[in-house]
Every structure is written in C-alpha cells, then in structure tokens.
Amino acid sequence: MSVRPPRFNHIAMSVTPAQLQGSGKDDLIAFYGAVFGWTHLPMMDDDGKRLVFQTYSLEQFVYLHGDEAAMQCPRLDHYGFSVGTESELDAILERAVEYRTRDDRVDIIDKSVDDHGMLAITSIYVGYLLPMMVEIQWWDMKEHESRARA
C-alpha cells in the first residue's frame, strides 16, 4: 500500500470579528471570489467567528477566525499559490488591478521575475483586508523545457 505524502491544505488567520460580519464579510467574499476565484463555503460560517474559502481544490482552504486580538504582520508576510502559465498569473493581476479601480484597499506588488538561469520565477503579491498577502508564482523551467524539445 502506498502512502500519500502530506500536502499543504490550509492557512488560518485571525481577523477582527467585525470583518466576519455584514459588509466586512461581504467585502472579503466579493474580492477573493472575483480576483482569485475562491469559493465561499457558507455552511462553515459562524458570524463574527468563522469564514472559510475553498481555494483550488476540495482539500485547500483559507480559514478566517474572529478574534479581538487579530493577527498583525508585516506587509510581505504571505502565503503562495503557483499557476501553470504566465497568462494565468497575468489574468489574476489584471483582475486585482481592475478591482483596485473600485476599491483602493487593494494592495498590489507588481509582477517581477527572479531568474536563476534554468528556472525563472515570476510573481505578484496581492493583499486585501487580511493580515497576509497572497503571492502567485509561475515557474518557467527553461532548461527542462529546452531538453524536452530536443
């Protein structure tokens, strides 16, 4: 019997109870759904206490819990997702930029590339009302791709 190795499946952050109620909750649901395509799981809601988003698979989620002593962290504290193509990264960036035209609370660190020769990592960071930003990365495996074409 093969054993599946552990996988990263969620992140939990504390936010103020007010962020998990009324317009605070509505703002989170609207932004993370529109920009990242996350699904709000209303069956998990407990007003002021819990809000859960399914991210990109059934086993991946962002868990927000209400606490008066909510999490605070530096701007660049983040968690990350990878995408399969640069155009997917660009689409998320475009949605974030467009959303920022309606809501100046959107924080974006624009696209940059960290080139390591055989691997170039392109990334963006997007923050909105939560203590941690979301990083989106695209890994360009240049050396691997050139060998595969040969």
Short mmCIF file of C-alpha atoms in Angstrom, two decimals:
data_model
loop_
_atom_site.label_atom_id
_atom_site.label_comp_id
_atom_site.label_asym_id
_atom_site.label_seq_id
_atom_site.Cartn_x
_atom_site.Cartn_y
_atom_site.Cartn_z
CA MET A 1 0.00 0.00 0.00
CA SER A 2 1.45 3.35 -0.99
CA VAL A 3 1.12 6.21 1.46
CA ARG A 4 0.35 9.65 0.15
CA PRO A 5 2.85 12.19 1.44
CA PRO A 6 1.43 15.08 3.47
CA ARG A 7 0.18 18.07 1.48
CA PHE A 8 -0.30 21.66 2.45
CA ASN A 9 -4.04 22.12 2.74
CA HIS A 10 -4.93 25.33 4.58
CA ILE A 11 -3.91 28.52 6.28
CA ALA A 12 -5.72 30.02 9.26
CA MET A 13 -5.64 33.70 10.18
CA SER A 14 -7.36 35.66 12.88
CA VAL A 15 -9.18 38.84 11.93
CA THR A 16 -11.46 41.06 13.97
CA PRO A 17 -14.97 39.68 14.48
CA ALA A 18 -16.36 42.70 12.59
CA GLN A 19 -14.53 41.57 9.44
CA LEU A 20 -16.55 38.33 9.52
CA GLN A 21 -19.95 40.03 9.67
CA GLY A 22 -22.06 42.30 7.49
CA SER A 23 -20.23 44.47 4.98
CA GLY A 24 -16.80 43.27 6.19
CA LYS A 25 -17.70 39.71 5.33
CA ASP A 26 -19.34 40.78 2.05
CA ASP A 27 -16.18 42.66 1.02
CA LEU A 28 -13.98 39.61 1.63
CA ILE A 29 -16.30 37.27 -0.25
CA ALA A 30 -16.61 39.64 -3.23
CA PHE A 31 -12.87 40.33 -3.58
CA TYR A 32 -11.43 36.84 -3.09
CA GLY A 33 -14.08 35.34 -5.35
CA ALA A 34 -13.63 37.92 -8.14
CA VAL A 35 -9.84 38.14 -8.13
CA PHE A 36 -8.71 34.63 -7.18
CA GLY A 37 -11.80 32.55 -7.93
CA TRP A 38 -12.12 31.26 -4.36
CA THR A 39 -15.43 29.79 -3.24
CA HIS A 40 -17.03 30.95 -0.02
CA LEU A 41 -18.31 27.97 1.99
CA PRO A 42 -21.44 29.39 3.70
CA MET A 43 -22.14 26.11 5.54
CA MET A 44 -18.96 26.82 7.55
CA ASP A 45 -20.00 30.38 8.52
CA ASP A 46 -20.37 31.40 12.12
CA ASP A 47 -20.96 35.17 12.04
CA GLY A 48 -18.11 37.04 13.65
CA LYS A 49 -16.33 33.78 14.46
CA ARG A 50 -15.53 31.90 11.22
CA LEU A 51 -15.42 32.33 7.45
CA VAL A 52 -13.91 29.72 5.12
CA PHE A 53 -12.89 29.90 1.46
CA GLN A 54 -12.19 26.82 -0.64
CA THR A 55 -9.28 27.74 -2.86
CA TYR A 56 -8.30 25.50 -5.79
CA SER A 57 -9.21 22.02 -4.64
CA LEU A 58 -11.53 20.43 -2.15
CA GLU A 59 -8.63 19.98 0.26
CA GLN A 60 -7.29 23.56 0.07
CA PHE A 61 -8.84 26.35 2.07
CA VAL A 62 -8.31 29.66 3.82
CA TYR A 63 -9.78 29.66 7.32
CA LEU A 64 -10.53 33.00 8.95
CA HIS A 65 -11.47 33.17 12.60
CA GLY A 66 -12.62 36.16 14.58
CA ASP A 67 -10.54 37.37 17.49
CA GLU A 68 -10.36 40.80 19.12
CA ALA A 69 -6.56 40.27 19.27
CA ALA A 70 -6.42 39.70 15.50
CA MET A 71 -3.27 38.75 13.66
CA GLN A 72 -0.98 41.56 12.56
CA CYS A 73 2.09 41.08 10.44
CA PRO A 74 4.46 42.94 8.11
CA ARG A 75 3.26 43.71 4.58
CA LEU A 76 5.36 41.00 2.92
CA ASP A 77 4.17 38.13 5.11
CA HIS A 78 2.27 35.94 2.68
CA TYR A 79 1.24 32.51 1.51
CA GLY A 80 1.55 31.40 -2.07
CA PHE A 81 -0.05 29.56 -4.93
CA SER A 82 1.54 28.57 -8.23
CA VAL A 83 -0.10 28.70 -11.63
CA GLY A 84 0.73 26.72 -14.75
CA THR A 85 1.22 29.59 -17.18
CA GLU A 86 2.28 33.21 -17.17
CA SER A 87 -1.05 34.16 -18.74
CA GLU A 88 -2.86 32.75 -15.68
CA LEU A 89 -0.71 34.93 -13.42
CA ASP A 90 -1.38 37.93 -15.69
CA ALA A 91 -5.14 37.32 -15.54
CA ILE A 92 -5.12 37.38 -11.73
CA LEU A 93 -3.04 40.55 -11.78
CA GLU A 94 -5.44 42.18 -14.26
CA ARG A 95 -8.44 41.33 -12.06
CA ALA A 96 -6.67 42.76 -8.99
CA VAL A 97 -5.73 45.96 -10.82
CA GLU A 98 -9.29 46.35 -12.12
CA TYR A 99 -10.73 45.74 -8.62
CA ARG A 100 -8.40 48.40 -7.22
CA THR A 101 -10.06 50.97 -9.51
CA ARG A 102 -13.23 50.46 -7.40
CA ASP A 103 -11.59 49.82 -4.02
CA ASP A 104 -8.31 51.47 -3.04
CA ARG A 105 -7.79 48.98 -0.20
CA VAL A 106 -6.36 46.52 -2.75
CA ASP A 107 -2.57 46.31 -2.27
CA ILE A 108 -0.54 45.05 -5.25
CA ILE A 109 3.15 44.37 -5.61
CA ASP A 110 3.58 44.27 -9.37
CA LYS A 111 5.00 41.46 -11.44
CA SER A 112 8.67 40.66 -11.02
CA VAL A 113 10.97 37.89 -12.21
CA ASP A 114 13.65 36.17 -10.15
CA ASP A 115 15.81 34.48 -12.81
CA HIS A 116 18.03 31.58 -11.74
CA GLY A 117 19.15 30.56 -15.23
CA MET A 118 17.39 27.25 -15.74
CA LEU A 119 14.44 28.46 -13.64
CA ALA A 120 12.78 31.86 -13.64
CA ILE A 121 10.08 32.55 -11.04
CA THR A 122 7.60 35.26 -11.95
CA SER A 123 5.44 36.52 -9.10
CA ILE A 124 2.89 39.05 -7.94
CA TYR A 125 1.59 39.81 -4.46
CA VAL A 126 -1.96 40.90 -3.71
CA GLY A 127 -3.38 41.96 -0.38
CA TYR A 128 -6.89 42.90 0.66
CA LEU A 129 -8.22 43.33 4.19
CA LEU A 130 -6.43 40.26 5.57
CA PRO A 131 -3.19 40.29 7.56
CA MET A 132 -1.27 38.29 4.95
CA MET A 133 -0.85 38.89 1.23
CA VAL A 134 -1.33 36.21 -1.43
CA GLU A 135 1.60 35.50 -3.72
CA ILE A 136 1.00 33.99 -7.15
CA GLN A 137 4.02 32.38 -8.83
CA TRP A 138 4.68 30.99 -12.29
CA TRP A 139 7.76 28.79 -12.59
CA ASP A 140 9.39 28.91 -16.02
CA MET A 141 11.51 25.74 -16.16
CA LYS A 142 13.58 26.90 -19.13
CA GLU A 143 16.30 24.21 -19.06
CA HIS A 144 13.80 21.38 -18.58
CA GLU A 145 11.65 22.63 -21.46
CA SER A 146 14.61 23.00 -23.85
CA ARG A 147 15.72 19.41 -23.12
CA ALA A 148 12.18 18.12 -23.64
CA ARG A 149 12.01 19.79 -27.09
CA ALA A 150 15.35 18.33 -28.22
#
